[in-house]
PDB file of C-alpha atoms in Angstrom:
ATOM      1  CA  MET A1196      -1.880  -0.989 -18.260  1.00  0.00           C
ATOM      2  CA  TRP A1197       0.782   0.168 -20.699  1.00  0.00           C
ATOM      3  CA  ASP A1198       2.734  -1.002 -23.694  1.00  0.00           C
ATOM      4  CA  ILE A1199       6.009  -2.906 -23.297  1.00  0.00           C
ATOM      5  CA  ASP A1200       8.438  -2.920 -20.413  1.00  0.00           C
ATOM      6  CA  ILE A1201      11.890  -3.906 -21.658  1.00  0.00           C
ATOM      7  CA  VAL A1202      12.690  -6.208 -18.717  1.00  0.00           C
ATOM      8  CA  ILE A1203       9.442  -8.195 -18.732  1.00  0.00           C
ATOM      9  CA  ASP A1204       9.319  -8.282 -22.526  1.00  0.00           C
ATOM     10  CA  GLY A1205      12.878  -9.606 -22.552  1.00  0.00           C
ATOM     11  CA  LEU A1206      12.042 -12.397 -20.110  1.00  0.00           C
ATOM     12  CA  ALA A1207       8.982 -13.464 -22.093  1.00  0.00           C
ATOM     13  CA  VAL A1208      10.891 -13.551 -25.377  1.00  0.00           C
ATOM     14  CA  HIS A1209      14.069 -15.150 -24.012  1.00  0.00           C
ATOM     15  CA  TYR A1210      12.235 -18.013 -22.309  1.00  0.00           C
ATOM     16  CA  ASN A1211       9.596 -18.486 -25.042  1.00  0.00           C
ATOM     17  CA  ALA A1212       6.659 -17.554 -22.796  1.00  0.00           C
ATOM     18  CA  ARG A1213       3.525 -16.796 -24.804  1.00  0.00           C
ATOM     19  CA  GLU A1214       1.956 -15.369 -21.654  1.00  0.00           C
ATOM     20  CA  LEU A1215       2.676 -15.379 -17.923  1.00  0.00           C
ATOM     21  CA  HIS A1216       0.805 -14.428 -14.763  1.00  0.00           C
ATOM     22  CA  LEU A1217       2.435 -13.735 -11.388  1.00  0.00           C
ATOM     23  CA  THR A1218       0.500 -12.909  -8.207  1.00  0.00           C
ATOM     24  CA  PHE A1219       1.635 -12.107  -4.660  1.00  0.00           C
ATOM     25  CA  THR A1220      -1.051 -12.344  -1.966  1.00  0.00           C
ATOM     26  CA  GLN A1221      -1.120 -11.685   1.762  1.00  0.00           C
ATOM     27  CA  GLY A1222      -4.205 -12.709   3.714  1.00  0.00           C
ATOM     28  CA  LYS A1223      -7.348 -14.611   2.784  1.00  0.00           C
ATOM     29  CA  TRP A1224     -10.255 -13.140   0.838  1.00  0.00           C
ATOM     30  CA  ASN A1225     -13.438 -13.097   2.957  1.00  0.00           C
ATOM     31  CA  TYR A1226     -16.213 -13.909   0.483  1.00  0.00           C
ATOM     32  CA  GLU A1227     -18.914 -13.797   3.164  1.00  0.00           C
ATOM     33  CA  ASP A1228     -18.200 -10.195   4.188  1.00  0.00           C
ATOM     34  CA  TRP A1229     -16.593  -8.728   1.047  1.00  0.00           C
ATOM     35  CA  GLY A1230     -18.411 -10.488  -1.783  1.00  0.00           C
ATOM     36  CA  TYR A1231     -16.465 -11.379  -4.907  1.00  0.00           C
ATOM     37  CA  PRO A1232     -13.117  -9.664  -5.549  1.00  0.00           C
ATOM     38  CA  ILE A1233     -13.154  -6.831  -8.082  1.00  0.00           C
ATOM     39  CA  VAL A1234     -10.027  -8.182  -9.763  1.00  0.00           C
ATOM     40  CA  PRO A1235      -8.943 -11.838  -9.760  1.00  0.00           C
ATOM     41  CA  SER A1236      -6.419 -12.753  -7.092  1.00  0.00           C
ATOM     42  CA  ALA A1237      -4.800 -15.975  -5.909  1.00  0.00           C
ATOM     43  CA  GLY A1238      -4.234 -17.927  -2.732  1.00  0.00           C
ATOM     44  CA  THR A1239      -1.909 -16.775   0.015  1.00  0.00           C
ATOM     45  CA  GLY A1240       1.749 -16.605  -0.966  1.00  0.00           C
ATOM     46  CA  VAL A1241       2.956 -16.431  -4.556  1.00  0.00           C
ATOM     47  CA  GLU A1242       1.501 -18.069  -7.654  1.00  0.00           C
ATOM     48  CA  LEU A1243       2.991 -18.270 -11.157  1.00  0.00           C
ATOM     49  CA  TRP A1244       1.585 -19.773 -14.321  1.00  0.00           C
ATOM     50  CA  ALA A1245       2.708 -19.450 -17.923  1.00  0.00           C
ATOM     51  CA  TRP A1246       2.099 -20.793 -21.412  1.00  0.00           C
ATOM     52  CA  LEU A1247       5.457 -21.771 -22.939  1.00  0.00           C
ATOM     53  CA  ARG A1248       6.252 -22.681 -26.528  1.00  0.00           C
ATOM     54  CA  LYS A1249       6.701 -26.397 -27.134  1.00  0.00           C
ATOM     55  CA  ASP A1250      10.318 -27.132 -27.916  1.00  0.00           C
ATOM     56  CA  GLY A1251      13.134 -29.255 -26.572  1.00  0.00           C
ATOM     57  CA  LYS A1252      13.882 -26.666 -23.879  1.00  0.00           C
ATOM     58  CA  LEU A1253      10.380 -26.102 -22.475  1.00  0.00           C
ATOM     59  CA  ASP A1254      11.053 -27.433 -18.973  1.00  0.00           C
ATOM     60  CA  LYS A1255      14.469 -25.771 -18.915  1.00  0.00           C
ATOM     61  CA  ASN A1256      12.853 -22.473 -19.939  1.00  0.00           C
ATOM     62  CA  TRP A1257      10.274 -22.842 -17.163  1.00  0.00           C
ATOM     63  CA  LYS A1258      12.995 -23.353 -14.572  1.00  0.00           C
ATOM     64  CA  SER A1259      15.024 -20.444 -15.952  1.00  0.00           C
ATOM     65  CA  LEU A1260      11.929 -18.233 -15.963  1.00  0.00           C
ATOM     66  CA  THR A1261      11.227 -18.950 -12.283  1.00  0.00           C
ATOM     67  CA  ASN A1262      14.854 -18.161 -11.442  1.00  0.00           C
ATOM     68  CA  ALA A1263      14.788 -14.896 -13.386  1.00  0.00           C
ATOM     69  CA  LEU A1264      11.518 -13.768 -11.784  1.00  0.00           C
ATOM     70  CA  ALA A1265      12.888 -14.733  -8.364  1.00  0.00           C
ATOM     71  CA  GLY A1266      15.764 -12.330  -8.868  1.00  0.00           C
ATOM     72  CA  LEU A1267      13.596  -9.582 -10.339  1.00  0.00           C
ATOM     73  CA  PHE A1268      10.956  -9.636  -7.578  1.00  0.00           C
ATOM     74  CA  CYS A1269      13.163 -10.677  -4.634  1.00  0.00           C
ATOM     75  CA  ALA A1270      11.011 -13.775  -4.102  1.00  0.00           C
ATOM     76  CA  SER A1271      11.646 -17.502  -3.642  1.00  0.00           C
ATOM     77  CA  LEU A1272      10.216 -18.440  -7.043  1.00  0.00           C
ATOM     78  CA  ASN A1273      13.358 -20.474  -7.721  1.00  0.00           C
ATOM     79  CA  PHE A1274      11.940 -23.038  -5.263  1.00  0.00           C
ATOM     80  CA  ILE A1275       9.186 -23.875  -7.749  1.00  0.00           C
ATOM     81  CA  ASP A1276      10.848 -27.085  -8.919  1.00  0.00           C
ATOM     82  CA  ASP A1277       9.604 -30.263 -10.600  1.00  0.00           C
ATOM     83  CA  THR A1278       7.990 -31.509  -7.387  1.00  0.00           C
ATOM     84  CA  ILE A1279       5.509 -28.611  -7.203  1.00  0.00           C
ATOM     85  CA  THR A1280       5.149 -27.765 -10.899  1.00  0.00           C
ATOM     86  CA  VAL A1281       1.828 -28.894 -12.360  1.00  0.00           C
ATOM     87  CA  GLN A1282       0.136 -28.896 -15.773  1.00  0.00           C
ATOM     88  CA  PRO A1283      -3.567 -28.134 -15.173  1.00  0.00           C
ATOM     89  CA  LYS A1284      -5.960 -29.320 -17.861  1.00  0.00           C
ATOM     90  CA  LEU A1285      -9.063 -27.244 -17.095  1.00  0.00           C
ATOM     91  CA  SER A1286      -7.873 -24.144 -15.226  1.00  0.00           C
ATOM     92  CA  PHE A1287      -5.569 -21.240 -16.153  1.00  0.00           C
ATOM     93  CA  ARG A1288      -7.017 -20.823 -19.634  1.00  0.00           C
ATOM     94  CA  PRO A1289      -5.077 -18.567 -22.046  1.00  0.00           C
ATOM     95  CA  GLU A1290      -6.081 -14.905 -21.886  1.00  0.00           C
ATOM     96  CA  GLY A1291      -4.147 -13.415 -24.792  1.00  0.00           C
ATOM     97  CA  SER A1292      -5.388 -12.420 -28.225  1.00  0.00           C
ATOM     98  CA  TYR A1293      -4.506 -15.336 -30.466  1.00  0.00           C
ATOM     99  CA  ASN A1294      -5.931 -18.447 -32.033  1.00  0.00           C
ATOM    100  CA  ALA A1295      -6.597 -20.709 -29.052  1.00  0.00           C
ATOM    101  CA  SER A1296      -6.338 -23.960 -31.027  1.00  0.00           C
ATOM    102  CA  GLU A1297      -2.980 -22.833 -32.422  1.00  0.00           C
ATOM    103  CA  LEU A1298      -1.799 -22.097 -28.878  1.00  0.00           C
ATOM    104  CA  PHE A1299      -2.771 -25.547 -27.608  1.00  0.00           C
ATOM    105  CA  ASP A1300      -0.871 -27.160 -30.491  1.00  0.00           C
ATOM    106  CA  ASN A1301       2.283 -25.105 -29.974  1.00  0.00           C
ATOM    107  CA  ALA A1302       2.439 -24.328 -26.240  1.00  0.00           C
ATOM    108  CA  GLU A1303       2.089 -26.034 -22.872  1.00  0.00           C
ATOM    109  CA  LEU A1304       0.938 -24.737 -19.509  1.00  0.00           C
ATOM    110  CA  ARG A1305       3.122 -24.767 -16.408  1.00  0.00           C
ATOM    111  CA  SER A1306       1.975 -23.640 -12.968  1.00  0.00           C
ATOM    112  CA  GLY A1307       3.442 -23.501  -9.484  1.00  0.00           C
ATOM    113  CA  SER A1308       2.746 -21.834  -6.154  1.00  0.00           C
ATOM    114  CA  LEU A1309       4.439 -21.199  -2.815  1.00  0.00           C
ATOM    115  CA  PRO A1310       1.621 -20.765  -0.261  1.00  0.00           C
ATOM    116  CA  HIS A1311       4.039 -20.179   2.621  1.00  0.00           C
ATOM    117  CA  GLU A1312       5.937 -17.365   0.881  1.00  0.00           C
ATOM    118  CA  ASN A1313       5.962 -14.180   2.976  1.00  0.00           C
ATOM    119  CA  VAL A1314       4.918 -11.191   0.861  1.00  0.00           C
ATOM    120  CA  CYS A1315       6.665  -7.955   1.848  1.00  0.00           C
ATOM    121  CA  THR A1316       7.964  -4.587   0.656  1.00  0.00           C
ATOM    122  CA  GLU A1317      10.912  -6.313  -1.049  1.00  0.00           C
ATOM    123  CA  ASN A1318       8.356  -7.707  -3.534  1.00  0.00           C
ATOM    124  CA  LEU A1319       6.428  -4.441  -3.841  1.00  0.00           C
ATOM    125  CA  THR A1320       9.422  -2.244  -4.700  1.00  0.00           C
ATOM    126  CA  PRO A1321      10.412  -4.022  -7.957  1.00  0.00           C
ATOM    127  CA  TRP A1322       6.728  -4.302  -8.907  1.00  0.00           C
ATOM    128  CA  ILE A1323       6.374  -0.505  -8.595  1.00  0.00           C
ATOM    129  CA  LYS A1324       9.541   0.050 -10.637  1.00  0.00           C
ATOM    130  CA  LEU A1325       7.839  -1.631 -13.611  1.00  0.00           C
ATOM    131  CA  LEU A1326       5.158   1.088 -13.696  1.00  0.00           C
ATOM    132  CA  PRO A1327       5.687   3.869 -16.263  1.00  0.00           C
ATOM    133  CA  CYS A1328       5.731   6.612 -13.591  1.00  0.00           C
ATOM    134  CA  LYS A1329       7.001   4.396 -10.775  1.00  0.00           C
ATOM    135  CA  SER A1330       5.484   5.794  -7.521  1.00  0.00           C
ATOM    136  CA  ARG A1331       6.202   9.432  -8.318  1.00  0.00           C
ATOM    137  CA  SER A1332       2.709  10.267  -9.594  1.00  0.00           C
ATOM    138  CA  GLY A1333      -0.665   8.743 -10.355  1.00  0.00           C
ATOM    139  CA  ILE A1334      -2.549   6.246  -8.225  1.00  0.00           C
ATOM    140  CA  ALA A1335       0.692   4.332  -7.645  1.00  0.00           C
ATOM    141  CA  SER A1336       1.915   7.243  -5.504  1.00  0.00           C
ATOM    142  CA  LEU A1337      -0.458   5.936  -2.809  1.00  0.00           C
ATOM    143  CA  LEU A1338       1.308   2.571  -2.594  1.00  0.00           C
ATOM    144  CA  ASN A1339       2.847   2.767   0.850  1.00  0.00           C
ATOM    145  CA  GLY A1340       4.224  -0.643   1.785  1.00  0.00           C
ATOM    146  CA  HIS A1341       3.831  -0.081   5.531  1.00  0.00           C
ATOM    147  CA  LYS A1342       0.112   0.661   5.078  1.00  0.00           C
ATOM    148  CA  LEU A1343      -0.564  -2.026   2.472  1.00  0.00           C
ATOM    149  CA  TYR A1344       0.919  -4.812   4.555  1.00  0.00           C
ATOM    150  CA  ASP A1345      -1.040  -3.692   7.606  1.00  0.00           C
ATOM    151  CA  SER A1346      -4.317  -4.263   5.733  1.00  0.00           C
ATOM    152  CA  ASN A1347      -6.742  -7.173   6.095  1.00  0.00           C
ATOM    153  CA  PHE A1348      -5.897  -8.389   2.589  1.00  0.00           C
ATOM    154  CA  HIS A1349      -3.402  -7.420  -0.093  1.00  0.00           C
ATOM    155  CA  SER A1350      -2.730  -8.823  -3.549  1.00  0.00           C
ATOM    156  CA  MET A1351      -0.615  -7.568  -6.452  1.00  0.00           C
ATOM    157  CA  SER A1352      -0.239  -9.120  -9.875  1.00  0.00           C
ATOM    158  CA  ILE A1353       1.492  -8.727 -13.186  1.00  0.00           C
ATOM    159  CA  HIS A1354      -0.028 -10.257 -16.320  1.00  0.00           C
ATOM    160  CA  VAL A1355       1.848 -10.514 -19.612  1.00  0.00           C
ATOM    161  CA  ARG A1356      -0.113 -11.645 -22.658  1.00  0.00           C
ATOM    162  CA  PRO A1357      -0.142 -11.094 -26.423  1.00  0.00           C
ATOM    163  CA  PHE A1358      -2.441  -8.277 -27.476  1.00  0.00           C
ATOM    164  CA  GLN A1359      -1.365  -6.631 -30.718  1.00  0.00           C
ATOM    165  CA  GLN A1360       2.301  -6.934 -29.689  1.00  0.00           C
ATOM    166  CA  LEU A1361       2.405  -7.481 -25.931  1.00  0.00           C
ATOM    167  CA  GLU A1362       0.211  -6.249 -23.095  1.00  0.00           C
ATOM    168  CA  ILE A1363       1.455  -5.852 -19.536  1.00  0.00           C
ATOM    169  CA  LEU A1364      -1.281  -5.400 -16.939  1.00  0.00           C
ATOM    170  CA  GLN A1365      -0.427  -4.663 -13.307  1.00  0.00           C
ATOM    171  CA  THR A1366      -3.103  -4.766 -10.616  1.00  0.00           C
ATOM    172  CA  VAL A1367      -3.100  -4.261  -6.870  1.00  0.00           C
ATOM    173  CA  SER A1368      -6.025  -4.828  -4.502  1.00  0.00           C
ATOM    174  CA  THR A1369      -6.238  -4.295  -0.768  1.00  0.00           C
ATOM    175  CA  VAL A1370      -8.913  -4.438   1.924  1.00  0.00           C
ATOM    176  CA  VAL A1371      -8.559  -1.891   4.722  1.00  0.00           C
ATOM    177  CA  ASP A1372     -10.802  -1.634   7.785  1.00  0.00           C
ATOM    178  CA  PRO A1373     -10.807   2.033   8.921  1.00  0.00           C
ATOM    179  CA  VAL A1374     -12.559   1.099  12.171  1.00  0.00           C
ATOM    180  CA  ARG A1375      -9.678  -1.212  13.092  1.00  0.00           C
ATOM    181  CA  VAL A1376      -7.131   1.463  12.191  1.00  0.00           C
ATOM    182  CA  SER A1377      -8.707   4.600  13.681  1.00  0.00           C
ATOM    183  CA  GLY A1378     -11.822   3.465  15.549  1.00  0.00           C
ATOM    184  CA  LYS A1379     -14.002   5.534  13.176  1.00  0.00           C
ATOM    185  CA  ARG A1380     -15.953   4.799  10.021  1.00  0.00           C
ATOM    186  CA  ASP A1381     -14.757   8.047   8.451  1.00  0.00           C
ATOM    187  CA  TRP A1382     -11.793   7.577   6.151  1.00  0.00           C
ATOM    188  CA  SER A1383      -9.673   9.383   3.601  1.00  0.00           C
ATOM    189  CA  LEU A1384      -7.022   8.320   1.122  1.00  0.00           C
ATOM    190  CA  SER A1385      -4.327  10.063   3.146  1.00  0.00           C
ATOM    191  CA  GLN A1386      -5.465   8.232   6.302  1.00  0.00           C
ATOM    192  CA  ILE A1387      -5.572   4.815   4.608  1.00  0.00           C
ATOM    193  CA  PHE A1388      -2.330   5.093   2.657  1.00  0.00           C
ATOM    194  CA  GLY A1389      -0.444   7.745   4.615  1.00  0.00           C
ATOM    195  CA  ARG A1390       0.058   9.711   1.397  1.00  0.00           C
ATOM    196  CA  GLN A1391      -1.736  12.331  -0.693  1.00  0.00           C
ATOM    197  CA  LEU A1392      -2.977  11.693  -4.232  1.00  0.00           C
ATOM    198  CA  SER A1393      -1.670  14.662  -6.195  1.00  0.00           C
ATOM    199  CA  ASN A1394      -0.861  14.477  -9.904  1.00  0.00           C
ATOM    200  CA  ALA A1395      -1.878  12.020 -12.577  1.00  0.00           C
ATOM    201  CA  CYS A1396       0.864  10.043 -14.290  1.00  0.00           C
ATOM    202  CA  PRO A1397       1.971  12.124 -17.316  1.00  0.00           C
ATOM    203  CA  LEU A1398       1.945   8.982 -19.475  1.00  0.00           C
ATOM    204  CA  ALA A1399      -1.689   8.168 -18.632  1.00  0.00           C
ATOM    205  CA  GLU A1400      -4.399   9.495 -20.918  1.00  0.00           C
ATOM    206  CA  GLU A1401      -6.819   9.504 -17.998  1.00  0.00           C
ATOM    207  CA  SER A1402      -6.893   8.289 -14.375  1.00  0.00           C
ATOM    208  CA  ASN A1403     -10.179   7.401 -12.671  1.00  0.00           C
ATOM    209  CA  LEU A1404     -10.745   6.873  -8.958  1.00  0.00           C
ATOM    210  CA  GLU A1405     -14.084   5.137  -8.297  1.00  0.00           C
ATOM    211  CA  ILE A1406     -15.713   4.822  -4.865  1.00  0.00           C
ATOM    212  CA  ILE A1407     -18.772   2.617  -4.278  1.00  0.00           C
ATOM    213  CA  LEU A1408     -21.182   4.662  -2.167  1.00  0.00           C
ATOM    214  CA  PRO A1409     -23.522   3.376   0.595  1.00  0.00           C
ATOM    215  CA  GLU A1410     -27.141   2.993  -0.478  1.00  0.00           C
ATOM    216  CA  ASN A1411     -28.605   4.397   2.751  1.00  0.00           C
ATOM    217  CA  GLY A1412     -27.397   7.925   1.982  1.00  0.00           C
ATOM    218  CA  ASP A1413     -25.804   8.349   5.419  1.00  0.00           C
ATOM    219  CA  TYR A1414     -22.489   9.726   4.183  1.00  0.00           C
ATOM    220  CA  LYS A1415     -20.790  12.868   2.948  1.00  0.00           C
ATOM    221  CA  ILE A1416     -18.204  13.239   0.193  1.00  0.00           C
ATOM    222  CA  ASN A1417     -15.488  15.837   0.640  1.00  0.00           C
ATOM    223  CA  PRO A1418     -14.931  17.579  -1.735  1.00  0.00           C
ATOM    224  CA  GLU A1419     -18.585  17.546  -2.751  1.00  0.00           C
ATOM    225  CA  ALA A1420     -19.540  15.605  -5.870  1.00  0.00           C
ATOM    226  CA  ASN A1421     -21.314  17.094  -8.907  1.00  0.00           C
ATOM    227  CA  SER A1422     -19.941  20.535  -8.166  1.00  0.00           C
ATOM    228  CA  ASP A1423     -18.616  22.977 -10.744  1.00  0.00           C
ATOM    229  CA  ASN A1424     -15.513  23.427  -8.601  1.00  0.00           C
ATOM    230  CA  ASN A1425     -14.142  19.889  -8.873  1.00  0.00           C
ATOM    231  CA  ASN A1426     -14.023  16.882 -11.170  1.00  0.00           C
ATOM    232  CA  ILE A1427     -16.025  14.417  -9.059  1.00  0.00           C
ATOM    233  CA  ILE A1428     -19.301  13.012 -10.383  1.00  0.00           C
ATOM    234  CA  THR A1429     -21.728  10.353  -9.174  1.00  0.00           C
ATOM    235  CA  ARG A1430     -23.347   7.724 -11.394  1.00  0.00           C
ATOM    236  CA  ARG A1431     -24.744   4.194 -11.437  1.00  0.00           C
ATOM    237  CA  THR A1432     -22.784   1.160 -12.604  1.00  0.00           C
ATOM    238  CA  PRO A1433     -24.281  -1.584 -14.820  1.00  0.00           C
ATOM    239  CA  ASP A1434     -24.743  -3.560 -11.573  1.00  0.00           C
ATOM    240  CA  ASP A1435     -26.800  -0.626 -10.197  1.00  0.00           C
ATOM    241  CA  GLU A1436     -24.184   0.380  -7.649  1.00  0.00           C
ATOM    242  CA  LYS A1437     -23.915   4.079  -6.911  1.00  0.00           C
ATOM    243  CA  ILE A1438     -20.351   5.294  -7.267  1.00  0.00           C
ATOM    244  CA  ALA A1439     -18.414   8.539  -7.105  1.00  0.00           C
ATOM    245  CA  VAL A1440     -15.838   8.998  -9.848  1.00  0.00           C
ATOM    246  CA  MET A1441     -12.902  11.400  -9.669  1.00  0.00           C
ATOM    247  CA  VAL A1442     -11.184  11.994 -12.993  1.00  0.00           C
ATOM    248  CA  LYS A1443      -7.619  13.288 -12.991  1.00  0.00           C
ATOM    249  CA  LYS A1444      -5.975  14.229 -16.267  1.00  0.00           C
ATOM    250  CA  GLU A1445      -2.308  14.801 -16.919  1.00  0.00           C
ATOM    251  CA  GLU A1446      -2.605  18.517 -17.577  1.00  0.00           C
ATOM    252  CA  GLU A1447      -4.028  19.028 -14.073  1.00  0.00           C
TER     253      GLU A1447
END
């Protein structure tokens, strides 16, 4: 999460979008085996919804916004036309920091999805370019398109909403089965993503990598947690899950 990206900020202002949410998803979330997703995702394909200011150009702005995002993310969002645009009444509630009643009086919701859209590296590349450090450092340096799109599930989102000025939140979630990939339960970040996690992003105050640990104790962390020689600690979450946390700071 970071302050304002010029491109996204420009789109939101130019097309009078109070907030917008765009998600690309490949695969289907398996609730029975994986539980609930850590971050919200969407159905397979691409989904876009936005709150737009009420004016005489609202529908024109919606169409122009889909066209602009189609060009930015190399996706078929321009095919979200009047026939598949909807105005939900109970879902897609506003998430920004503003007076909700004022929003409902001055903005309208538009939503559309393309469930048959193929999600690929052409969508991932422009998404990465919106990050402050791109893929050169930080957790984003692990984002290897060939590995991500070989996973059981993959979803990436960008959320733009008013918070102070404007907040841009980018999330990516993936489900990888190491047994399917290597035939072993052992795994490492370099094995899963094909890349090493080296430096933190210089623009990040702090980067945390959290791993939920098995409860049966039949595992080993390498490097060892709670050691004076590294920055990995173990603790319990509010949901009583045991996790290992690696903290990487910019000066490292």
